[in-house]
Amino acid sequence: MRVAVSWHATPPTADGVVERSFRIVRPRSMVPGVAWIPAHSISCPVVLLGHGGSGHKRSARTVRLGRYFASRAGIAAVAIDGPYHGDREDTPLTPTEYQLKIAEEGLEAVVERMVSDWRSAVDAVGTLEGVDVSTLGYLGLSMGTRFGLPFGAAIGRDLSCAVFGKFGLRCASGFYEGMEMADRLKRDAAQIRAATLFHLQLDDELFPRDGQLALFDSLGCPEKQLIAYPGAHADTSPTAPATWCGFIERHLRPGKPILEVLSAAQPA
């Protein structure tokens, strides 16, 4: 599918990363994104990075992950702003404000829009020289799982691997009415075929442990792995990102020694 895209590239950095900002133009909307590309890439695979709620495509962790993949792993990384986040809005919205907007539009419609936006981002990056979107991974927790898991289900076997988590089939009190999507998630999880790593926070106050485990159990992929850490929803163990990166890299770059992967992955 052809998409209208405007690009802005920076010169390669000292560690060999080219950052390319882009905007996908549609009749009724715009999709803002950024890609981190190895400067001398030859058919490099791609990992999509989904940010969490109240974040954006240039959140600190997303940038660190993107630059790590491009500079150390030979993998292009792509991030787009979530609905009512980042450059889609003139000013940042609070969780209550963006949840209200999502609920007013209709959660199902927003999910389908994000699935389409990710498809368009993949199509756009696929036009770049040296990038191979036939080998595709996804890494996104919390809101990144809310929208990334349906995307993974939609593209089926075109997705090679995924890291999901910090999300479940139950929401704690405090979410705006209309943000519950357990039935949709359960159906989509059953359609996931990509090798999946699931990150669970044991003391998550937003997504109770049993609901996270139920989502993990619903995944239909033949290869799935669960990692669990103590702490609340926003807590992330310093060792966790290395595990995420190692999992993605083992599947997108299977020839790279695992010890090199884990020792290099320090983007948290």
PDB file of C-alpha atoms in Angstrom:
ATOM      1  CA  MET A   1       0.000   0.000   0.000  1.00  0.00           C
ATOM      2  CA  ARG A   2       1.385   3.404  -1.004  1.00  0.00           C
ATOM      3  CA  VAL A   3       1.406   6.115   1.630  1.00  0.00           C
ATOM      4  CA  ALA A   4       2.244   9.821   1.378  1.00  0.00           C
ATOM      5  CA  VAL A   5       5.261  10.399   3.614  1.00  0.00           C
ATOM      6  CA  SER A   6       7.435  13.401   4.369  1.00  0.00           C
ATOM      7  CA  TRP A   7      10.929  12.632   5.708  1.00  0.00           C
ATOM      8  CA  HIS A   8      13.621  14.508   7.597  1.00  0.00           C
ATOM      9  CA  ALA A   9      16.990  12.809   8.144  1.00  0.00           C
ATOM     10  CA  THR A  10      19.924  13.699  10.376  1.00  0.00           C
ATOM     11  CA  PRO A  11      23.585  13.004   9.481  1.00  0.00           C
ATOM     12  CA  PRO A  12      24.952   9.712  10.865  1.00  0.00           C
ATOM     13  CA  THR A  13      26.075   9.934  14.483  1.00  0.00           C
ATOM     14  CA  ALA A  14      29.428   8.744  15.820  1.00  0.00           C
ATOM     15  CA  ASP A  15      27.923   5.337  16.608  1.00  0.00           C
ATOM     16  CA  GLY A  16      26.564   4.972  13.071  1.00  0.00           C
ATOM     17  CA  VAL A  17      22.866   5.771  13.493  1.00  0.00           C
ATOM     18  CA  VAL A  18      20.775   7.785  11.051  1.00  0.00           C
ATOM     19  CA  GLU A  19      17.628   9.221  12.644  1.00  0.00           C
ATOM     20  CA  ARG A  20      14.792   9.809  10.204  1.00  0.00           C
ATOM     21  CA  SER A  21      11.658  11.616  11.370  1.00  0.00           C
ATOM     22  CA  PHE A  22       8.575  11.136   9.231  1.00  0.00           C
ATOM     23  CA  ARG A  23       4.946  12.108   8.925  1.00  0.00           C
ATOM     24  CA  ILE A  24       2.465   9.940   7.115  1.00  0.00           C
ATOM     25  CA  VAL A  25      -0.228  12.127   5.587  1.00  0.00           C
ATOM     26  CA  ARG A  26      -3.783  10.881   5.319  1.00  0.00           C
ATOM     27  CA  PRO A  27      -7.002  12.617   4.252  1.00  0.00           C
ATOM     28  CA  ARG A  28      -8.305  12.843   7.832  1.00  0.00           C
ATOM     29  CA  SER A  29      -5.240  12.304   9.996  1.00  0.00           C
ATOM     30  CA  MET A  30      -1.467  12.380  10.299  1.00  0.00           C
ATOM     31  CA  VAL A  31       0.874   9.733  11.729  1.00  0.00           C
ATOM     32  CA  PRO A  32       4.076  11.152  13.271  1.00  0.00           C
ATOM     33  CA  GLY A  33       7.002   8.776  13.605  1.00  0.00           C
ATOM     34  CA  VAL A  34      10.745   8.340  13.844  1.00  0.00           C
ATOM     35  CA  ALA A  35      13.115   5.647  12.626  1.00  0.00           C
ATOM     36  CA  TRP A  36      16.633   4.819  13.750  1.00  0.00           C
ATOM     37  CA  ILE A  37      18.543   3.171  10.907  1.00  0.00           C
ATOM     38  CA  PRO A  38      22.055   1.669  10.889  1.00  0.00           C
ATOM     39  CA  ALA A  39      24.103   4.021   8.713  1.00  0.00           C
ATOM     40  CA  HIS A  40      25.441   1.249   6.471  1.00  0.00           C
ATOM     41  CA  SER A  41      22.550  -1.167   6.654  1.00  0.00           C
ATOM     42  CA  ILE A  42      22.151  -3.965   4.147  1.00  0.00           C
ATOM     43  CA  SER A  43      18.792  -5.712   4.416  1.00  0.00           C
ATOM     44  CA  CYS A  44      18.470  -5.061   8.154  1.00  0.00           C
ATOM     45  CA  PRO A  45      15.374  -6.319  10.016  1.00  0.00           C
ATOM     46  CA  VAL A  46      12.980  -3.948  11.785  1.00  0.00           C
ATOM     47  CA  VAL A  47      11.623  -3.705  15.327  1.00  0.00           C
ATOM     48  CA  LEU A  48       8.603  -1.526  16.070  1.00  0.00           C
ATOM     49  CA  LEU A  49       8.614   0.283  19.429  1.00  0.00           C
ATOM     50  CA  GLY A  50       5.260   1.023  21.082  1.00  0.00           C
ATOM     51  CA  HIS A  51       5.406   3.573  23.896  1.00  0.00           C
ATOM     52  CA  GLY A  52       3.379   3.554  27.127  1.00  0.00           C
ATOM     53  CA  GLY A  53       0.547   5.805  28.213  1.00  0.00           C
ATOM     54  CA  SER A  54       1.457   9.504  28.588  1.00  0.00           C
ATOM     55  CA  GLY A  55       4.641   8.813  26.618  1.00  0.00           C
ATOM     56  CA  HIS A  56       5.461   9.482  22.990  1.00  0.00           C
ATOM     57  CA  LYS A  57       7.718   8.307  20.179  1.00  0.00           C
ATOM     58  CA  ARG A  58      10.710  10.160  21.656  1.00  0.00           C
ATOM     59  CA  SER A  59      10.247   9.113  25.270  1.00  0.00           C
ATOM     60  CA  ALA A  60      13.624   8.499  26.898  1.00  0.00           C
ATOM     61  CA  ARG A  61      13.378   4.705  26.951  1.00  0.00           C
ATOM     62  CA  THR A  62      12.086   4.539  23.385  1.00  0.00           C
ATOM     63  CA  VAL A  63      15.014   6.624  22.141  1.00  0.00           C
ATOM     64  CA  ARG A  64      17.515   4.495  24.077  1.00  0.00           C
ATOM     65  CA  LEU A  65      16.027   1.302  22.693  1.00  0.00           C
ATOM     66  CA  GLY A  66      15.902   2.673  19.151  1.00  0.00           C
ATOM     67  CA  ARG A  67      19.513   3.833  19.242  1.00  0.00           C
ATOM     68  CA  TYR A  68      20.658   0.565  20.803  1.00  0.00           C
ATOM     69  CA  PHE A  69      19.022  -1.581  18.144  1.00  0.00           C
ATOM     70  CA  ALA A  70      20.386   0.552  15.298  1.00  0.00           C
ATOM     71  CA  SER A  71      23.908   1.037  16.669  1.00  0.00           C
ATOM     72  CA  ARG A  72      24.651  -2.276  18.369  1.00  0.00           C
ATOM     73  CA  ALA A  73      22.328  -4.852  16.862  1.00  0.00           C
ATOM     74  CA  GLY A  74      22.073  -3.893  13.189  1.00  0.00           C
ATOM     75  CA  ILE A  75      18.290  -3.640  13.490  1.00  0.00           C
ATOM     76  CA  ALA A  76      16.254  -0.656  12.314  1.00  0.00           C
ATOM     77  CA  ALA A  77      13.830   0.639  14.965  1.00  0.00           C
ATOM     78  CA  VAL A  78      10.606   2.557  14.372  1.00  0.00           C
ATOM     79  CA  ALA A  79       8.273   4.388  16.761  1.00  0.00           C
ATOM     80  CA  ILE A  80       5.036   6.298  16.174  1.00  0.00           C
ATOM     81  CA  ASP A  81       2.960   8.422  18.532  1.00  0.00           C
ATOM     82  CA  GLY A  82      -0.020   6.675  20.071  1.00  0.00           C
ATOM     83  CA  PRO A  83      -3.550   8.073  19.758  1.00  0.00           C
ATOM     84  CA  TYR A  84      -3.900  11.511  21.363  1.00  0.00           C
ATOM     85  CA  HIS A  85      -0.198  11.430  22.293  1.00  0.00           C
ATOM     86  CA  GLY A  86       2.947  13.222  21.152  1.00  0.00           C
ATOM     87  CA  ASP A  87       2.723  15.279  17.991  1.00  0.00           C
ATOM     88  CA  ARG A  88      -0.872  14.223  17.420  1.00  0.00           C
ATOM     89  CA  GLU A  89      -1.822  16.830  20.036  1.00  0.00           C
ATOM     90  CA  ASP A  90      -0.867  20.498  20.426  1.00  0.00           C
ATOM     91  CA  THR A  91      -0.261  20.049  24.171  1.00  0.00           C
ATOM     92  CA  PRO A  92       0.253  16.892  26.278  1.00  0.00           C
ATOM     93  CA  LEU A  93      -2.911  15.364  27.721  1.00  0.00           C
ATOM     94  CA  THR A  94      -3.341  13.818  31.153  1.00  0.00           C
ATOM     95  CA  PRO A  95      -4.362  10.146  31.377  1.00  0.00           C
ATOM     96  CA  THR A  96      -7.933  11.179  32.169  1.00  0.00           C
ATOM     97  CA  GLU A  97      -8.011  13.508  29.152  1.00  0.00           C
ATOM     98  CA  TYR A  98      -6.670  11.053  26.588  1.00  0.00           C
ATOM     99  CA  GLN A  99      -8.728   8.167  27.982  1.00  0.00           C
ATOM    100  CA  LEU A 100     -11.833  10.346  27.618  1.00  0.00           C
ATOM    101  CA  LYS A 101     -10.952  11.166  24.007  1.00  0.00           C
ATOM    102  CA  ILE A 102     -10.333   7.476  23.211  1.00  0.00           C
ATOM    103  CA  ALA A 103     -13.621   6.500  24.834  1.00  0.00           C
ATOM    104  CA  GLU A 104     -15.488   9.235  22.937  1.00  0.00           C
ATOM    105  CA  GLU A 105     -14.049   8.071  19.605  1.00  0.00           C
ATOM    106  CA  GLY A 106     -14.728   4.465  20.574  1.00  0.00           C
ATOM    107  CA  LEU A 107     -11.980   2.127  21.756  1.00  0.00           C
ATOM    108  CA  GLU A 108     -12.588  -0.366  18.957  1.00  0.00           C
ATOM    109  CA  ALA A 109     -12.247   2.384  16.345  1.00  0.00           C
ATOM    110  CA  VAL A 110      -9.040   3.660  17.968  1.00  0.00           C
ATOM    111  CA  VAL A 111      -7.550   0.151  18.035  1.00  0.00           C
ATOM    112  CA  GLU A 112      -8.294  -0.323  14.338  1.00  0.00           C
ATOM    113  CA  ARG A 113      -6.826   3.094  13.584  1.00  0.00           C
ATOM    114  CA  MET A 114      -3.598   2.206  15.377  1.00  0.00           C
ATOM    115  CA  VAL A 115      -3.383  -1.128  13.563  1.00  0.00           C
ATOM    116  CA  SER A 116      -3.697   0.789  10.296  1.00  0.00           C
ATOM    117  CA  ASP A 117      -1.155   3.401  11.446  1.00  0.00           C
ATOM    118  CA  TRP A 118       1.412   0.712  12.244  1.00  0.00           C
ATOM    119  CA  ARG A 119       0.791  -0.914   8.853  1.00  0.00           C
ATOM    120  CA  SER A 120       1.395   2.453   7.179  1.00  0.00           C
ATOM    121  CA  ALA A 121       4.586   2.993   9.190  1.00  0.00           C
ATOM    122  CA  VAL A 122       5.898  -0.401   8.091  1.00  0.00           C
ATOM    123  CA  ASP A 123       5.049   0.418   4.464  1.00  0.00           C
ATOM    124  CA  ALA A 124       6.814   3.777   4.750  1.00  0.00           C
ATOM    125  CA  VAL A 125      10.001   2.397   6.308  1.00  0.00           C
ATOM    126  CA  GLY A 126       9.970  -0.432   3.797  1.00  0.00           C
ATOM    127  CA  THR A 127      10.719   2.077   1.042  1.00  0.00           C
ATOM    128  CA  LEU A 128      14.077   2.966   2.624  1.00  0.00           C
ATOM    129  CA  GLU A 129      17.212   1.466   1.134  1.00  0.00           C
ATOM    130  CA  GLY A 130      18.745  -1.292   3.225  1.00  0.00           C
ATOM    131  CA  VAL A 131      15.649  -1.960   5.342  1.00  0.00           C
ATOM    132  CA  ASP A 132      13.904  -5.344   5.208  1.00  0.00           C
ATOM    133  CA  VAL A 133      10.379  -5.215   6.642  1.00  0.00           C
ATOM    134  CA  SER A 134       9.838  -8.906   5.865  1.00  0.00           C
ATOM    135  CA  THR A 135      11.662  -9.620   9.137  1.00  0.00           C
ATOM    136  CA  LEU A 136       9.659  -7.737  11.719  1.00  0.00           C
ATOM    137  CA  GLY A 137       9.535  -7.559  15.525  1.00  0.00           C
ATOM    138  CA  TYR A 138       7.496  -5.557  18.034  1.00  0.00           C
ATOM    139  CA  LEU A 139       8.382  -4.298  21.528  1.00  0.00           C
ATOM    140  CA  GLY A 140       5.788  -2.415  23.553  1.00  0.00           C
ATOM    141  CA  LEU A 141       4.496  -2.640  27.122  1.00  0.00           C
ATOM    142  CA  SER A 142       1.435  -1.164  28.833  1.00  0.00           C
ATOM    143  CA  MET A 143      -0.280   1.006  26.178  1.00  0.00           C
ATOM    144  CA  GLY A 144       2.263  -0.413  23.758  1.00  0.00           C
ATOM    145  CA  THR A 145       0.642  -3.808  24.355  1.00  0.00           C
ATOM    146  CA  ARG A 146      -2.899  -2.417  24.226  1.00  0.00           C
ATOM    147  CA  PHE A 147      -2.357  -1.410  20.586  1.00  0.00           C
ATOM    148  CA  GLY A 148       0.558  -3.658  19.629  1.00  0.00           C
ATOM    149  CA  LEU A 149      -1.084  -6.977  20.379  1.00  0.00           C
ATOM    150  CA  PRO A 150      -4.041  -6.320  18.009  1.00  0.00           C
ATOM    151  CA  PHE A 151      -1.522  -5.227  15.373  1.00  0.00           C
ATOM    152  CA  GLY A 152       0.402  -8.475  15.848  1.00  0.00           C
ATOM    153  CA  ALA A 153      -2.805 -10.464  15.476  1.00  0.00           C
ATOM    154  CA  ALA A 154      -3.723  -8.534  12.318  1.00  0.00           C
ATOM    155  CA  ILE A 155      -0.451  -9.214  10.497  1.00  0.00           C
ATOM    156  CA  GLY A 156      -0.191 -12.820  11.646  1.00  0.00           C
ATOM    157  CA  ARG A 157       2.906 -14.646  10.477  1.00  0.00           C
ATOM    158  CA  ASP A 158       4.443 -11.442   9.112  1.00  0.00           C
ATOM    159  CA  LEU A 159       5.482 -10.761  12.723  1.00  0.00           C
ATOM    160  CA  SER A 160       8.562 -12.729  13.771  1.00  0.00           C
ATOM    161  CA  CYS A 161       8.715 -11.912  17.485  1.00  0.00           C
ATOM    162  CA  ALA A 162       7.193  -9.644  20.122  1.00  0.00           C
ATOM    163  CA  VAL A 163       7.677  -8.355  23.641  1.00  0.00           C
ATOM    164  CA  PHE A 164       4.403  -7.523  25.398  1.00  0.00           C
ATOM    165  CA  GLY A 165       3.451  -6.990  29.030  1.00  0.00           C
ATOM    166  CA  LYS A 166       2.389  -4.706  31.866  1.00  0.00           C
ATOM    167  CA  PHE A 167      -1.146  -5.255  30.597  1.00  0.00           C
ATOM    168  CA  GLY A 168      -3.917  -7.743  31.233  1.00  0.00           C
ATOM    169  CA  LEU A 169      -7.496  -8.804  30.806  1.00  0.00           C
ATOM    170  CA  ARG A 170      -8.545  -6.830  33.899  1.00  0.00           C
ATOM    171  CA  CYS A 171      -8.125  -3.127  34.693  1.00  0.00           C
ATOM    172  CA  ALA A 172      -8.010  -1.741  38.209  1.00  0.00           C
ATOM    173  CA  SER A 173     -10.381   1.039  39.221  1.00  0.00           C
ATOM    174  CA  GLY A 174      -9.378   4.442  37.915  1.00  0.00           C
ATOM    175  CA  PHE A 175      -9.595   3.785  34.190  1.00  0.00           C
ATOM    176  CA  TYR A 176     -12.105   5.823  32.261  1.00  0.00           C
ATOM    177  CA  GLU A 177     -15.282   3.963  31.361  1.00  0.00           C
ATOM    178  CA  GLY A 178     -14.961   2.536  27.879  1.00  0.00           C
ATOM    179  CA  MET A 179     -11.272   1.552  28.143  1.00  0.00           C
ATOM    180  CA  GLU A 180     -11.911  -2.121  28.938  1.00  0.00           C
ATOM    181  CA  MET A 181     -11.064  -4.465  26.052  1.00  0.00           C
ATOM    182  CA  ALA A 182     -10.713  -7.933  27.581  1.00  0.00           C
ATOM    183  CA  ASP A 183     -12.803  -9.731  24.951  1.00  0.00           C
ATOM    184  CA  ARG A 184     -10.906  -8.112  22.074  1.00  0.00           C
ATOM    185  CA  LEU A 185      -7.531  -8.820  23.681  1.00  0.00           C
ATOM    186  CA  LYS A 186      -8.380 -12.445  24.374  1.00  0.00           C
ATOM    187  CA  ARG A 187      -9.436 -13.008  20.756  1.00  0.00           C
ATOM    188  CA  ASP A 188      -6.376 -11.246  19.390  1.00  0.00           C
ATOM    189  CA  ALA A 189      -3.984 -13.005  21.762  1.00  0.00           C
ATOM    190  CA  ALA A 190      -5.189 -16.352  20.446  1.00  0.00           C
ATOM    191  CA  GLN A 191      -4.177 -15.207  16.931  1.00  0.00           C
ATOM    192  CA  ILE A 192      -0.577 -14.355  17.864  1.00  0.00           C
ATOM    193  CA  ARG A 193       1.873 -16.737  16.197  1.00  0.00           C
ATOM    194  CA  ALA A 194       5.110 -14.806  16.728  1.00  0.00           C
ATOM    195  CA  ALA A 195       7.530 -15.930  19.434  1.00  0.00           C
ATOM    196  CA  THR A 196       6.543 -13.804  22.436  1.00  0.00           C
ATOM    197  CA  LEU A 197       8.195 -12.636  25.658  1.00  0.00           C
ATOM    198  CA  PHE A 198       5.695 -11.379  28.260  1.00  0.00           C
ATOM    199  CA  HIS A 199       6.818  -8.995  31.038  1.00  0.00           C
ATOM    200  CA  LEU A 200       4.713  -9.114  34.219  1.00  0.00           C
ATOM    201  CA  GLN A 201       4.916  -6.692  37.156  1.00  0.00           C
ATOM    202  CA  LEU A 202       3.959  -8.651  40.270  1.00  0.00           C
ATOM    203  CA  ASP A 203       2.606  -5.656  42.190  1.00  0.00           C
ATOM    204  CA  ASP A 204       0.975  -3.830  39.270  1.00  0.00           C
ATOM    205  CA  GLU A 205      -1.711  -1.499  40.618  1.00  0.00           C
ATOM    206  CA  LEU A 206      -3.257  -0.848  37.188  1.00  0.00           C
ATOM    207  CA  PHE A 207      -3.418  -4.362  35.741  1.00  0.00           C
ATOM    208  CA  PRO A 208      -3.868  -7.046  38.440  1.00  0.00           C
ATOM    209  CA  ARG A 209      -1.576 -10.057  38.326  1.00  0.00           C
ATOM    210  CA  ASP A 210      -4.306 -12.586  37.541  1.00  0.00           C
ATOM    211  CA  GLY A 211      -5.420 -10.577  34.527  1.00  0.00           C
ATOM    212  CA  GLN A 212      -1.871 -10.373  33.194  1.00  0.00           C
ATOM    213  CA  LEU A 213      -1.439 -14.127  33.628  1.00  0.00           C
ATOM    214  CA  ALA A 214      -4.744 -14.715  31.873  1.00  0.00           C
ATOM    215  CA  LEU A 215      -3.544 -12.655  28.919  1.00  0.00           C
ATOM    216  CA  PHE A 216      -0.297 -14.623  28.806  1.00  0.00           C
ATOM    217  CA  ASP A 217      -2.259 -17.881  28.895  1.00  0.00           C
ATOM    218  CA  SER A 218      -4.428 -16.628  26.003  1.00  0.00           C
ATOM    219  CA  LEU A 219      -1.462 -16.181  23.671  1.00  0.00           C
ATOM    220  CA  GLY A 220      -1.707 -18.705  20.859  1.00  0.00           C
ATOM    221  CA  CYS A 221       1.966 -18.687  19.886  1.00  0.00           C
ATOM    222  CA  PRO A 222       3.831 -22.001  20.161  1.00  0.00           C
ATOM    223  CA  GLU A 223       6.835 -20.212  21.701  1.00  0.00           C
ATOM    224  CA  LYS A 224       6.103 -17.921  24.642  1.00  0.00           C
ATOM    225  CA  GLN A 225       8.088 -16.964  27.724  1.00  0.00           C
ATOM    226  CA  LEU A 226       7.045 -15.191  30.933  1.00  0.00           C
ATOM    227  CA  ILE A 227       9.343 -12.974  32.995  1.00  0.00           C
ATOM    228  CA  ALA A 228       8.144 -11.449  36.267  1.00  0.00           C
ATOM    229  CA  TYR A 229       9.537  -8.701  38.477  1.00  0.00           C
ATOM    230  CA  PRO A 230       8.432  -7.221  41.802  1.00  0.00           C
ATOM    231  CA  GLY A 231       7.206  -3.655  41.773  1.00  0.00           C
ATOM    232  CA  ALA A 232       4.399  -1.388  40.667  1.00  0.00           C
ATOM    233  CA  HIS A 233       3.288  -0.673  37.108  1.00  0.00           C
ATOM    234  CA  ALA A 234       5.835   2.078  36.453  1.00  0.00           C
ATOM    235  CA  ASP A 235       8.740   0.136  37.955  1.00  0.00           C
ATOM    236  CA  THR A 236      11.177  -1.506  35.573  1.00  0.00           C
ATOM    237  CA  SER A 237      14.097  -3.594  36.769  1.00  0.00           C
ATOM    238  CA  PRO A 238      17.435  -2.327  35.383  1.00  0.00           C
ATOM    239  CA  THR A 239      18.003  -5.809  33.940  1.00  0.00           C
ATOM    240  CA  ALA A 240      14.668  -6.077  32.136  1.00  0.00           C
ATOM    241  CA  PRO A 241      15.488  -4.081  28.963  1.00  0.00           C
ATOM    242  CA  ALA A 242      18.523  -6.280  28.331  1.00  0.00           C
ATOM    243  CA  THR A 243      16.198  -9.289  28.418  1.00  0.00           C
ATOM    244  CA  TRP A 244      13.764  -7.610  26.004  1.00  0.00           C
ATOM    245  CA  CYS A 245      16.566  -6.691  23.616  1.00  0.00           C
ATOM    246  CA  GLY A 246      18.160 -10.116  23.817  1.00  0.00           C
ATOM    247  CA  PHE A 247      14.858 -11.799  22.964  1.00  0.00           C
ATOM    248  CA  ILE A 248      14.219  -9.536  19.971  1.00  0.00           C
ATOM    249  CA  GLU A 249      17.766  -9.876  18.726  1.00  0.00           C
ATOM    250  CA  ARG A 250      17.851 -13.673  19.022  1.00  0.00           C
ATOM    251  CA  HIS A 251      14.833 -13.859  16.719  1.00  0.00           C
ATOM    252  CA  LEU A 252      15.611 -11.051  14.273  1.00  0.00           C
ATOM    253  CA  ARG A 253      19.385 -11.674  14.162  1.00  0.00           C
ATOM    254  CA  PRO A 254      19.676 -15.384  15.034  1.00  0.00           C
ATOM    255  CA  GLY A 255      23.349 -15.637  14.044  1.00  0.00           C
ATOM    256  CA  LYS A 256      24.574 -13.209  16.716  1.00  0.00           C
ATOM    257  CA  PRO A 257      26.086 -14.804  19.870  1.00  0.00           C
ATOM    258  CA  ILE A 258      23.746 -14.468  22.843  1.00  0.00           C
ATOM    259  CA  LEU A 259      26.465 -13.389  25.275  1.00  0.00           C
ATOM    260  CA  GLU A 260      27.277 -10.455  23.016  1.00  0.00           C
ATOM    261  CA  VAL A 261      23.595  -9.556  22.891  1.00  0.00           C
ATOM    262  CA  LEU A 262      23.094  -9.508  26.656  1.00  0.00           C
ATOM    263  CA  SER A 263      26.311  -7.745  27.524  1.00  0.00           C
ATOM    264  CA  ALA A 264      25.596  -4.977  25.027  1.00  0.00           C
ATOM    265  CA  ALA A 265      21.947  -4.364  25.904  1.00  0.00           C
ATOM    266  CA  GLN A 266      21.937  -1.630  28.546  1.00  0.00           C
ATOM    267  CA  PRO A 267      19.258   0.847  27.378  1.00  0.00           C
ATOM    268  CA  ALA A 268      17.077   0.997  30.492  1.00  0.00           C
TER     269      ALA A 268
END
